[in-house]
mmCIF file of C-alpha atoms and ligand atoms in Angstrom:
data_model
loop_
_atom_site.group_PDB
_atom_site.id
_atom_site.type_symbol
_atom_site.label_atom_id
_atom_site.label_comp_id
_atom_site.label_asym_id
_atom_site.label_seq_id
_atom_site.Cartn_x
_atom_site.Cartn_y
_atom_site.Cartn_z
ATOM 1 C CA MET A 1 96.970 104.954 69.144
ATOM 2 C CA SER A 2 98.595 107.603 71.399
ATOM 3 C CA ARG A 3 100.970 106.624 74.443
ATOM 4 C CA SER A 4 99.020 106.358 77.889
ATOM 5 C CA PRO A 5 99.424 109.478 80.047
ATOM 6 C CA LEU A 6 100.010 106.897 82.798
ATOM 7 C CA LEU A 7 103.585 106.326 81.197
ATOM 8 C CA THR A 8 104.933 110.002 81.253
ATOM 9 C CA PRO A 9 107.478 110.806 83.708
ATOM 10 C CA VAL A 10 106.990 112.759 87.027
ATOM 11 C CA ARG A 11 108.608 114.901 89.475
ATOM 12 C CA MET A 12 107.248 113.931 92.824
ATOM 13 C CA GLY A 13 108.371 115.649 95.780
ATOM 14 C CA SER A 14 112.285 114.552 95.943
ATOM 15 C CA LEU A 15 112.082 111.718 93.600
ATOM 16 C CA ASP A 16 111.739 111.437 89.765
ATOM 17 C CA LEU A 17 109.253 108.700 88.770
ATOM 18 C CA PRO A 18 109.839 107.414 85.636
ATOM 19 C CA ASN A 19 105.817 106.692 85.226
ATOM 20 C CA ARG A 20 102.236 107.422 86.875
ATOM 21 C CA VAL A 21 101.409 104.066 87.900
ATOM 22 C CA ILE A 22 101.697 103.404 91.579
ATOM 23 C CA MET A 23 101.749 99.902 93.261
ATOM 24 C CA ALA A 24 98.924 100.569 95.553
ATOM 25 C CA PRO A 25 99.461 99.690 99.536
ATOM 26 C CA LEU A 26 97.991 95.972 99.849
ATOM 27 C CA THR A 27 97.536 93.787 102.713
ATOM 28 C CA ARG A 28 98.708 90.351 102.073
ATOM 29 C CA GLN A 29 99.381 88.508 105.338
ATOM 30 C CA ARG A 30 102.282 86.904 104.231
ATOM 31 C CA SER A 31 105.032 88.069 106.869
ATOM 32 C CA LYS A 32 107.320 85.633 108.689
ATOM 33 C CA GLN A 33 106.478 84.123 111.671
ATOM 34 C CA PRO A 34 107.133 84.521 114.752
ATOM 35 C CA GLY A 35 107.600 88.700 115.152
ATOM 36 C CA ASN A 36 105.712 89.508 111.894
ATOM 37 C CA VAL A 37 109.226 89.713 110.050
ATOM 38 C CA PRO A 38 109.424 90.454 106.031
ATOM 39 C CA TYR A 39 111.545 87.988 104.493
ATOM 40 C CA GLU A 40 112.750 86.821 100.978
ATOM 41 C CA LEU A 41 109.601 85.752 99.761
ATOM 42 C CA ASN A 42 108.168 89.547 100.254
ATOM 43 C CA ALA A 43 111.235 90.730 98.865
ATOM 44 C CA ALA A 44 110.743 88.631 95.459
ATOM 45 C CA TYR A 45 107.018 90.054 95.343
ATOM 46 C CA TYR A 46 107.898 93.666 95.610
ATOM 47 C CA ALA A 47 111.213 93.421 93.038
ATOM 48 C CA GLN A 48 108.456 91.677 90.633
ATOM 49 C CA ARG A 49 106.393 95.092 90.137
ATOM 50 C CA ALA A 50 109.358 97.184 90.402
ATOM 51 C CA ASN A 51 108.306 98.571 87.220
ATOM 52 C CA ALA A 52 106.078 100.936 89.156
ATOM 53 C CA GLY A 53 106.764 104.697 89.035
ATOM 54 C CA LEU A 54 106.494 104.118 92.806
ATOM 55 C CA ILE A 55 105.551 101.205 95.102
ATOM 56 C CA ILE A 56 103.906 101.924 98.594
ATOM 57 C CA SER A 57 104.318 99.229 100.650
ATOM 58 C CA GLU A 58 101.557 96.687 102.448
ATOM 59 C CA ALA A 59 100.369 98.542 105.523
ATOM 60 C CA VAL A 60 103.092 98.252 108.286
ATOM 61 C CA GLN A 61 102.109 98.703 112.052
ATOM 62 C CA ILE A 62 104.017 101.302 113.706
ATOM 63 C CA SER A 63 103.855 99.346 116.751
ATOM 64 C CA ALA A 64 102.708 96.092 118.537
ATOM 65 C CA GLU A 65 99.703 98.203 119.596
ATOM 66 C CA GLY A 66 99.227 99.330 115.941
ATOM 67 C CA GLN A 67 98.712 95.651 114.707
ATOM 68 C CA GLY A 68 94.749 94.689 113.734
ATOM 69 C CA TYR A 69 95.387 91.301 111.473
ATOM 70 C CA ALA A 70 97.460 88.558 111.918
ATOM 71 C CA TRP A 71 100.702 88.166 110.052
ATOM 72 C CA THR A 72 100.996 91.584 108.994
ATOM 73 C CA PRO A 73 104.371 93.002 109.209
ATOM 74 C CA GLY A 74 105.730 95.516 111.358
ATOM 75 C CA ILE A 75 108.427 97.900 111.346
ATOM 76 C CA HIS A 76 109.311 98.592 115.280
ATOM 77 C CA SER A 77 111.740 95.541 115.996
ATOM 78 C CA ALA A 78 115.478 94.721 114.762
ATOM 79 C CA GLU A 79 114.392 91.912 112.887
ATOM 80 C CA GLN A 80 111.618 93.471 111.196
ATOM 81 C CA ILE A 81 113.788 96.322 109.979
ATOM 82 C CA GLU A 82 116.643 93.830 108.887
ATOM 83 C CA GLY A 83 113.851 92.084 106.834
ATOM 84 C CA TRP A 84 112.553 95.283 105.241
ATOM 85 C CA ARG A 85 116.398 95.718 103.946
ATOM 86 C CA LYS A 86 116.241 92.463 102.095
ATOM 87 C CA VAL A 87 113.107 94.311 100.296
ATOM 88 C CA THR A 88 114.237 97.505 100.041
ATOM 89 C CA GLN A 89 117.797 95.708 98.143
ATOM 90 C CA ALA A 90 115.494 94.055 95.953
ATOM 91 C CA VAL A 91 113.763 96.323 94.381
ATOM 92 C CA HIS A 92 116.430 98.874 94.482
ATOM 93 C CA ASP A 93 118.352 96.474 92.168
ATOM 94 C CA ALA A 94 115.324 95.936 89.985
ATOM 95 C CA ASP A 95 115.651 99.559 89.661
ATOM 96 C CA GLY A 96 112.442 100.415 91.399
ATOM 97 C CA ARG A 97 111.293 102.784 94.154
ATOM 98 C CA ILE A 98 109.603 101.974 97.638
ATOM 99 C CA PHE A 99 107.890 103.902 100.381
ATOM 100 C CA LEU A 100 106.539 102.223 103.644
ATOM 101 C CA GLN A 101 102.953 102.715 104.614
ATOM 102 C CA LEU A 102 102.953 103.574 108.376
ATOM 103 C CA TRP A 103 100.096 101.904 109.960
ATOM 104 C CA HIS A 104 98.380 102.077 113.234
ATOM 105 C CA VAL A 105 94.763 100.376 112.954
ATOM 106 C CA GLY A 106 93.461 101.896 116.239
ATOM 107 C CA ARG A 107 90.321 100.296 117.326
ATOM 108 C CA ILE A 108 90.264 97.735 114.108
ATOM 109 C CA SER A 109 91.662 95.314 116.359
ATOM 110 C CA HIS A 110 91.140 92.488 119.171
ATOM 111 C CA PRO A 111 92.683 91.440 122.510
ATOM 112 C CA LEU A 112 94.200 88.541 120.814
ATOM 113 C CA LEU A 113 96.349 90.807 118.555
ATOM 114 C CA GLN A 114 97.414 93.315 121.415
ATOM 115 C CA PRO A 115 100.412 93.034 123.878
ATOM 116 C CA ASP A 116 99.526 91.467 127.132
ATOM 117 C CA GLY A 117 95.736 90.894 125.718
ATOM 118 C CA ALA A 118 95.156 94.511 126.233
ATOM 119 C CA ALA A 119 91.757 96.296 125.054
ATOM 120 C CA PRO A 120 93.002 98.296 121.387
ATOM 121 C CA VAL A 121 92.920 102.036 121.570
ATOM 122 C CA ALA A 122 90.993 104.585 119.644
ATOM 123 C CA PRO A 123 89.803 108.189 119.998
ATOM 124 C CA SER A 124 86.711 107.133 122.077
ATOM 125 C CA ALA A 125 85.429 103.946 123.608
ATOM 126 C CA ILE A 126 83.090 103.296 120.650
ATOM 127 C CA GLN A 127 83.409 99.902 118.996
ATOM 128 C CA ALA A 128 83.757 99.612 115.265
ATOM 129 C CA LYS A 129 81.035 97.916 113.412
ATOM 130 C CA ALA A 130 83.958 95.837 111.409
ATOM 131 C CA GLU A 131 86.128 92.508 111.637
ATOM 132 C CA CYS A 132 89.591 91.893 111.848
ATOM 133 C CA TYR A 133 91.779 89.010 111.566
ATOM 134 C CA VAL A 134 92.853 86.978 114.811
ATOM 135 C CA GLN A 135 95.339 84.093 115.610
ATOM 136 C CA GLU A 136 94.228 82.082 118.542
ATOM 137 C CA PRO A 137 97.012 80.823 121.253
ATOM 138 C CA ASP A 138 96.668 77.156 119.345
ATOM 139 C CA GLY A 139 97.727 79.235 116.278
ATOM 140 C CA SER A 140 94.263 78.805 114.480
ATOM 141 C CA SER A 141 93.223 81.751 112.791
ATOM 142 C CA HIS A 142 89.683 83.326 111.862
ATOM 143 C CA LYS A 143 88.075 86.511 111.410
ATOM 144 C CA ALA A 144 86.416 88.084 114.645
ATOM 145 C CA PRO A 145 84.256 91.083 115.274
ATOM 146 C CA THR A 146 86.770 94.060 116.196
ATOM 147 C CA GLY A 147 87.136 94.583 120.102
ATOM 148 C CA MET A 148 85.665 97.213 122.430
ATOM 149 C CA PRO A 149 88.449 99.796 122.408
ATOM 150 C CA ARG A 150 89.747 102.083 125.350
ATOM 151 C CA ALA A 151 89.516 106.260 124.807
ATOM 152 C CA LEU A 152 93.517 107.169 124.818
ATOM 153 C CA LYS A 153 94.304 109.583 127.219
ATOM 154 C CA THR A 154 95.206 112.970 126.208
ATOM 155 C CA GLU A 155 98.454 112.458 128.151
ATOM 156 C CA GLU A 156 99.339 109.336 126.009
ATOM 157 C CA LEU A 157 98.982 110.985 122.103
ATOM 158 C CA PRO A 158 102.448 112.026 122.420
ATOM 159 C CA ARG A 159 103.461 109.014 122.565
ATOM 160 C CA ILE A 160 101.339 107.538 119.500
ATOM 161 C CA VAL A 161 102.894 110.618 117.668
ATOM 162 C CA ALA A 162 106.461 109.864 118.637
ATOM 163 C CA ASP A 163 105.977 105.998 117.645
ATOM 164 C CA TYR A 164 105.077 107.283 114.334
ATOM 165 C CA ALA A 165 108.395 109.241 114.174
ATOM 166 C CA LYS A 166 110.222 106.248 115.617
ATOM 167 C CA ALA A 167 108.947 103.809 112.587
ATOM 168 C CA THR A 168 109.900 106.595 110.163
ATOM 169 C CA ARG A 169 113.353 106.606 111.203
ATOM 170 C CA ASN A 170 112.950 102.527 111.140
ATOM 171 C CA ALA A 171 111.852 102.790 108.069
ATOM 172 C CA LEU A 172 114.871 104.954 106.308
ATOM 173 C CA ASP A 173 117.257 102.852 108.198
ATOM 174 C CA ALA A 174 115.694 99.920 106.339
ATOM 175 C CA ASP A 175 116.723 102.136 103.295
ATOM 176 C CA PHE A 176 113.034 103.045 102.300
ATOM 177 C CA ASP A 177 112.497 106.043 99.568
ATOM 178 C CA GLY A 178 110.184 107.486 102.060
ATOM 179 C CA VAL A 179 107.106 106.871 103.860
ATOM 180 C CA GLU A 180 103.200 107.369 103.529
ATOM 181 C CA ILE A 181 101.235 108.204 106.362
ATOM 182 C CA HIS A 182 97.679 105.843 106.310
ATOM 183 C CA ALA A 183 95.121 108.385 107.630
ATOM 184 C CA ALA A 184 92.593 106.467 105.424
ATOM 185 C CA ASN A 185 90.454 103.518 105.570
ATOM 186 C CA GLY A 186 88.624 103.731 109.128
ATOM 187 C CA TYR A 187 92.320 103.040 110.958
ATOM 188 C CA LEU A 188 93.505 105.397 113.969
ATOM 189 C CA LEU A 189 94.437 108.336 111.931
ATOM 190 C CA ASP A 190 91.062 108.196 110.299
ATOM 191 C CA GLN A 191 89.391 107.567 113.237
ATOM 192 C CA PHE A 192 90.548 110.945 114.886
ATOM 193 C CA LEU A 193 89.101 112.758 111.481
ATOM 194 C CA CYS A 194 86.022 111.437 111.284
ATOM 195 C CA SER A 195 82.858 112.997 113.711
ATOM 196 C CA ASP A 196 81.264 109.626 114.489
ATOM 197 C CA SER A 197 84.246 107.825 115.923
ATOM 198 C CA ASN A 198 85.336 110.921 117.666
ATOM 199 C CA GLN A 199 84.007 111.909 120.370
ATOM 200 C CA ARG A 200 86.390 112.998 122.419
ATOM 201 C CA THR A 201 85.938 116.497 124.685
ATOM 202 C CA ASP A 202 89.607 117.492 124.876
ATOM 203 C CA ALA A 203 92.077 119.465 122.006
ATOM 204 C CA TYR A 204 91.867 116.414 119.615
ATOM 205 C CA GLY A 205 87.969 116.214 118.898
ATOM 206 C CA GLY A 206 84.910 118.391 118.657
ATOM 207 C CA SER A 207 85.843 120.930 116.580
ATOM 208 C CA LEU A 208 86.951 120.442 112.841
ATOM 209 C CA GLU A 209 90.551 121.937 114.178
ATOM 210 C CA ASN A 210 90.743 119.445 117.334
ATOM 211 C CA ARG A 211 89.943 116.524 114.971
ATOM 212 C CA VAL A 212 92.493 117.226 112.412
ATOM 213 C CA ARG A 213 94.879 118.220 115.135
ATOM 214 C CA LEU A 214 96.692 114.855 115.630
ATOM 215 C CA VAL A 215 96.954 113.811 111.887
ATOM 216 C CA LEU A 216 98.852 117.159 111.497
ATOM 217 C CA GLU A 217 101.342 116.230 114.462
ATOM 218 C CA VAL A 218 101.861 113.097 113.061
ATOM 219 C CA VAL A 219 102.666 114.760 109.568
ATOM 220 C CA ASP A 220 104.924 117.396 111.242
ATOM 221 C CA ALA A 221 106.606 114.869 113.369
ATOM 222 C CA VAL A 222 107.398 112.319 110.455
ATOM 223 C CA ILE A 223 108.796 115.386 108.118
ATOM 224 C CA ASP A 224 111.018 116.158 111.124
ATOM 225 C CA ALA A 225 112.190 112.563 111.295
ATOM 226 C CA THR A 226 112.933 112.234 107.561
ATOM 227 C CA GLY A 227 114.547 115.846 107.459
ATOM 228 C CA ASP A 228 113.151 116.200 104.012
ATOM 229 C CA SER A 229 109.082 116.766 103.421
ATOM 230 C CA GLY A 230 109.417 115.560 99.570
ATOM 231 C CA ARG A 231 109.610 112.131 100.572
ATOM 232 C CA VAL A 232 106.557 111.954 102.977
ATOM 233 C CA GLY A 233 103.077 111.003 101.339
ATOM 234 C CA ILE A 234 99.668 110.645 103.014
ATOM 235 C CA ARG A 235 96.413 108.633 102.414
ATOM 236 C CA ILE A 236 93.452 109.693 102.683
ATOM 237 C CA SER A 237 89.858 108.338 101.969
ATOM 238 C CA PRO A 238 87.205 111.341 101.875
ATOM 239 C CA MET A 239 83.631 109.870 102.088
ATOM 240 C CA GLY A 240 84.920 106.327 103.305
ATOM 241 C CA THR A 241 82.766 104.556 105.303
ATOM 242 C CA PHE A 242 85.217 101.219 105.213
ATOM 243 C CA ASN A 243 85.859 99.954 108.879
ATOM 244 C CA GLY A 244 82.635 101.452 110.240
ATOM 245 C CA VAL A 245 83.582 104.867 110.134
ATOM 246 C CA ASP A 246 81.415 108.267 109.002
ATOM 247 C CA ASP A 247 82.245 111.903 109.009
ATOM 248 C CA ALA A 248 79.232 114.545 109.298
ATOM 249 C CA ASP A 249 80.854 116.450 106.587
ATOM 250 C CA PRO A 250 83.359 115.279 104.776
ATOM 251 C CA ARG A 251 83.875 118.059 102.310
ATOM 252 C CA GLU A 252 84.683 120.602 105.554
ATOM 253 C CA THR A 253 87.033 117.969 106.791
ATOM 254 C CA PHE A 254 89.049 117.210 104.350
ATOM 255 C CA SER A 255 89.037 120.559 102.801
ATOM 256 C CA HIS A 256 90.385 122.062 105.902
ATOM 257 C CA LEU A 257 93.091 118.836 106.336
ATOM 258 C CA LEU A 258 94.120 119.241 102.796
ATOM 259 C CA ARG A 259 94.543 123.612 102.837
ATOM 260 C CA GLU A 260 96.498 122.571 106.192
ATOM 261 C CA LEU A 261 98.634 120.118 104.377
ATOM 262 C CA ASN A 262 99.571 123.034 101.596
ATOM 263 C CA SER A 263 102.299 124.497 103.855
ATOM 264 C CA ARG A 264 104.022 121.452 104.399
ATOM 265 C CA GLY A 265 105.386 120.552 101.135
ATOM 266 C CA LEU A 266 104.618 116.732 100.953
ATOM 267 C CA ALA A 267 105.358 114.311 98.032
ATOM 268 C CA TYR A 268 101.946 113.933 97.597
ATOM 269 C CA VAL A 269 98.107 113.393 98.815
ATOM 270 C CA HIS A 270 96.587 110.127 97.732
ATOM 271 C CA VAL A 271 93.318 109.848 97.827
ATOM 272 C CA ASN A 272 91.455 106.321 98.090
ATOM 273 C CA ARG A 273 87.829 106.232 96.286
ATOM 274 C CA PRO A 274 85.614 105.465 98.712
ATOM 275 C CA ASP A 275 83.722 102.954 96.515
ATOM 276 C CA TRP A 276 87.000 100.675 96.209
ATOM 277 C CA VAL A 277 85.014 98.339 97.874
ATOM 278 C CA GLY A 278 81.628 98.667 96.201
ATOM 279 C CA GLY A 279 78.859 100.947 97.149
ATOM 280 C CA VAL A 280 77.424 104.319 95.821
ATOM 281 C CA TYR A 281 79.018 107.637 96.922
ATOM 282 C CA GLU A 282 76.824 110.316 95.520
ATOM 283 C CA GLY A 283 78.675 113.712 95.253
ATOM 284 C CA PHE A 284 82.391 112.251 95.347
ATOM 285 C CA ASP A 285 83.872 113.451 92.429
ATOM 286 C CA SER A 286 82.880 116.670 92.578
ATOM 287 C CA LEU A 287 84.690 116.709 96.430
ATOM 288 C CA LEU A 288 87.231 114.947 94.579
ATOM 289 C CA GLU A 289 87.444 118.208 92.127
ATOM 290 C CA THR A 290 87.070 120.600 95.190
ATOM 291 C CA LEU A 291 90.142 118.736 96.963
ATOM 292 C CA ARG A 292 92.088 119.051 94.022
ATOM 293 C CA GLU A 293 91.523 122.622 92.987
ATOM 294 C CA LEU A 294 92.455 123.506 96.602
ATOM 295 C CA TYR A 295 95.511 120.906 96.984
ATOM 296 C CA ASP A 296 98.934 123.005 95.477
ATOM 297 C CA GLY A 297 100.816 119.499 95.241
ATOM 298 C CA ARG A 298 100.831 116.311 93.537
ATOM 299 C CA MET A 299 97.998 114.219 93.887
ATOM 300 C CA ILE A 300 97.611 110.153 93.447
ATOM 301 C CA ILE A 301 94.157 108.676 92.425
ATOM 302 C CA ALA A 302 93.139 104.897 93.662
ATOM 303 C CA GLY A 303 90.463 102.624 93.917
ATOM 304 C CA GLY A 304 88.864 100.624 90.908
ATOM 305 C CA MET A 305 90.929 102.287 88.509
ATOM 306 C CA THR A 306 91.518 100.880 84.930
ATOM 307 C CA ALA A 307 94.416 102.046 82.317
ATOM 308 C CA GLU A 308 91.593 104.008 80.496
ATOM 309 C CA SER A 309 90.089 105.781 83.448
ATOM 310 C CA GLY A 310 93.462 106.504 84.986
ATOM 311 C CA GLY A 311 94.770 108.116 81.894
ATOM 312 C CA GLN A 312 91.321 109.940 81.555
ATOM 313 C CA ALA A 313 92.314 111.202 85.120
ATOM 314 C CA ILE A 314 95.448 112.350 84.614
ATOM 315 C CA GLU A 315 94.411 113.882 81.068
ATOM 316 C CA ASP A 316 91.578 115.449 82.835
ATOM 317 C CA GLY A 317 94.019 116.945 85.456
ATOM 318 C CA LEU A 318 92.078 115.370 88.416
ATOM 319 C CA ALA A 319 95.311 113.402 89.334
ATOM 320 C CA ASP A 320 98.837 113.291 88.822
ATOM 321 C CA MET A 321 99.652 109.553 89.563
ATOM 322 C CA VAL A 322 97.272 106.555 89.765
ATOM 323 C CA ALA A 323 97.607 103.756 92.247
ATOM 324 C CA PHE A 324 96.295 100.057 91.166
ATOM 325 C CA GLY A 325 95.686 97.516 93.946
ATOM 326 C CA ARG A 326 94.103 94.428 92.865
ATOM 327 C CA PRO A 327 95.323 94.490 89.119
ATOM 328 C CA TYR A 328 99.351 94.786 90.563
ATOM 329 C CA ILE A 329 98.637 91.809 92.839
ATOM 330 C CA ALA A 330 97.836 90.088 89.663
ATOM 331 C CA ASN A 331 99.835 91.778 87.159
ATOM 332 C CA PRO A 332 103.519 91.720 88.121
ATOM 333 C CA ASP A 333 104.180 93.394 85.082
ATOM 334 C CA LEU A 334 101.709 95.988 84.838
ATOM 335 C CA VAL A 335 103.493 98.660 83.217
ATOM 336 C CA GLN A 336 104.444 96.647 80.439
ATOM 337 C CA ARG A 337 100.837 95.439 79.868
ATOM 338 C CA ILE A 338 99.778 99.168 79.835
ATOM 339 C CA LYS A 339 102.640 100.120 77.208
ATOM 340 C CA THR A 340 101.332 97.168 75.144
ATOM 341 C CA ARG A 341 97.740 97.388 75.516
ATOM 342 C CA THR A 342 97.931 93.717 76.537
ATOM 343 C CA GLU A 343 94.881 92.205 78.717
ATOM 344 C CA TRP A 344 95.345 92.082 82.379
ATOM 345 C CA ASN A 345 95.550 88.653 84.312
ATOM 346 C CA GLU A 346 92.195 87.844 86.729
ATOM 347 C CA ILE A 347 92.970 87.955 90.630
ATOM 348 C CA ASN A 348 92.090 84.805 92.426
ATOM 349 C CA PRO A 349 90.303 86.149 95.503
ATOM 350 C CA SER A 350 90.908 82.810 97.607
ATOM 351 C CA THR A 351 94.818 83.461 97.634
ATOM 352 C CA LEU A 352 94.506 87.408 98.704
ATOM 353 C CA TYR A 353 95.453 87.033 102.458
ATOM 354 C CA GLY A 354 98.253 84.616 104.014
ATOM 355 C CA GLY A 355 100.198 81.612 102.689
ATOM 356 C CA ALA A 356 103.100 81.538 100.846
ATOM 357 C CA GLU A 357 104.035 81.702 97.003
ATOM 358 C CA GLU A 358 100.521 80.605 95.522
ATOM 359 C CA GLY A 359 98.812 84.046 94.351
ATOM 360 C CA TYR A 360 101.820 86.053 95.410
ATOM 361 C CA THR A 361 104.826 85.686 93.239
ATOM 362 C CA ASP A 362 103.289 83.211 90.636
ATOM 363 C CA TYR A 363 101.320 85.219 88.644
ATOM 364 C CA PRO A 364 102.714 85.457 85.258
ATOM 365 C CA THR A 365 104.304 88.245 82.988
ATOM 366 C CA MET A 366 103.116 88.766 79.390
ATOM 367 C CA ASP A 367 106.030 86.728 78.638
ATOM 368 C CA GLN A 368 105.856 83.944 80.499
ATOM 369 C CA SER A 369 101.970 83.688 79.417
ATOM 370 C CA ALA A 370 103.374 83.680 75.806
ATOM 371 C CA THR A 371 105.778 80.580 76.200
HETATM 372 C C1 PHB B 1 93.140 95.187 104.892
HETATM 373 O O1 PHB B 1 94.258 94.687 105.707
HETATM 374 O O2 PHB B 1 91.859 95.009 104.579
HETATM 375 C C2 PHB B 1 93.386 96.570 104.807
HETATM 376 C C3 PHB B 1 94.105 97.240 105.333
HETATM 377 C C4 PHB B 1 94.488 98.564 105.136
HETATM 378 C C5 PHB B 1 93.821 99.284 104.425
HETATM 379 C C6 PHB B 1 92.546 98.498 103.990
HETATM 380 C C7 PHB B 1 92.087 97.555 104.173
HETATM 381 O O3 PHB B 1 93.891 100.566 104.191
#
């Protein structure tokens, strides 16, 4: 049997990856409290998965305002930077590479998660048909409908862009190899991109050029903050409806965005399939082909991929790298399993969010299963 195309090395921006297997960003809600601080347990989890060509961290809030779920980590306090250093050190000691995912949830939040109980912020004051995960003052936690957001004023947007740049500098300070801008899955930047959630009448809403403006400003600010566009990636989810977003013409929106990104020299564009949470999205595969043709750089595809479909995507030229989410949660040694064509562990859905070691650092490797 021939070797999987997933296992061949690839140059990606300023990095050489030993394989094309990417660990997808995965919310696990396991930072140390109070303060949403990464700690030794998180370092152990990521180090177990350092076999990936690249690890993309879980989504990390760039500011207190950017948080939408209890116990997700941030990159805006000194303690958090210090905590992330433990993670990057552990991954580098295990010969891995790790990017931090820069996250602002926008309207996918709730006053209980916001500084001073404020309303979440969004392009427009339109409530999402979605849920977030809140923590009550008494410490109890539960799912809740997202709160009614307030529309960001035009003069506030430079502050949002600056928060992305600051978080990027913090990530580099914590020794990350680069950053991924989260512009997918119905969070703040995707809310600006999608016509349904962006009803603004200023230079950041309405026309295609206007809806894409904030994302490009963030991309340029983040490149500037790293001083190396080859250490910056971006994640998008064309046609996605997760978290209640909807765009009238995803083909037009995302073709325009990728044409604009061509001149930026990014490490990669990371496309999340819209059906990653189920559902049928007719026309997505043809849209992906179009995006692939018009984008000049490296592309990652993610969402329900298997060793077979991932290898095929690379062979067909549809992607350069393939990201695995749920399989990487359950299989710390995923690359080794692909190499040896060994069966994958099943995931336990009840331990995905919150808690400690169980369902986090205790999934067995092949060697551990064999003994
Ligand atoms: C989640 O926390 O459920 C989540 C976070 C980021 C995503 C998607 C889902 O991109």
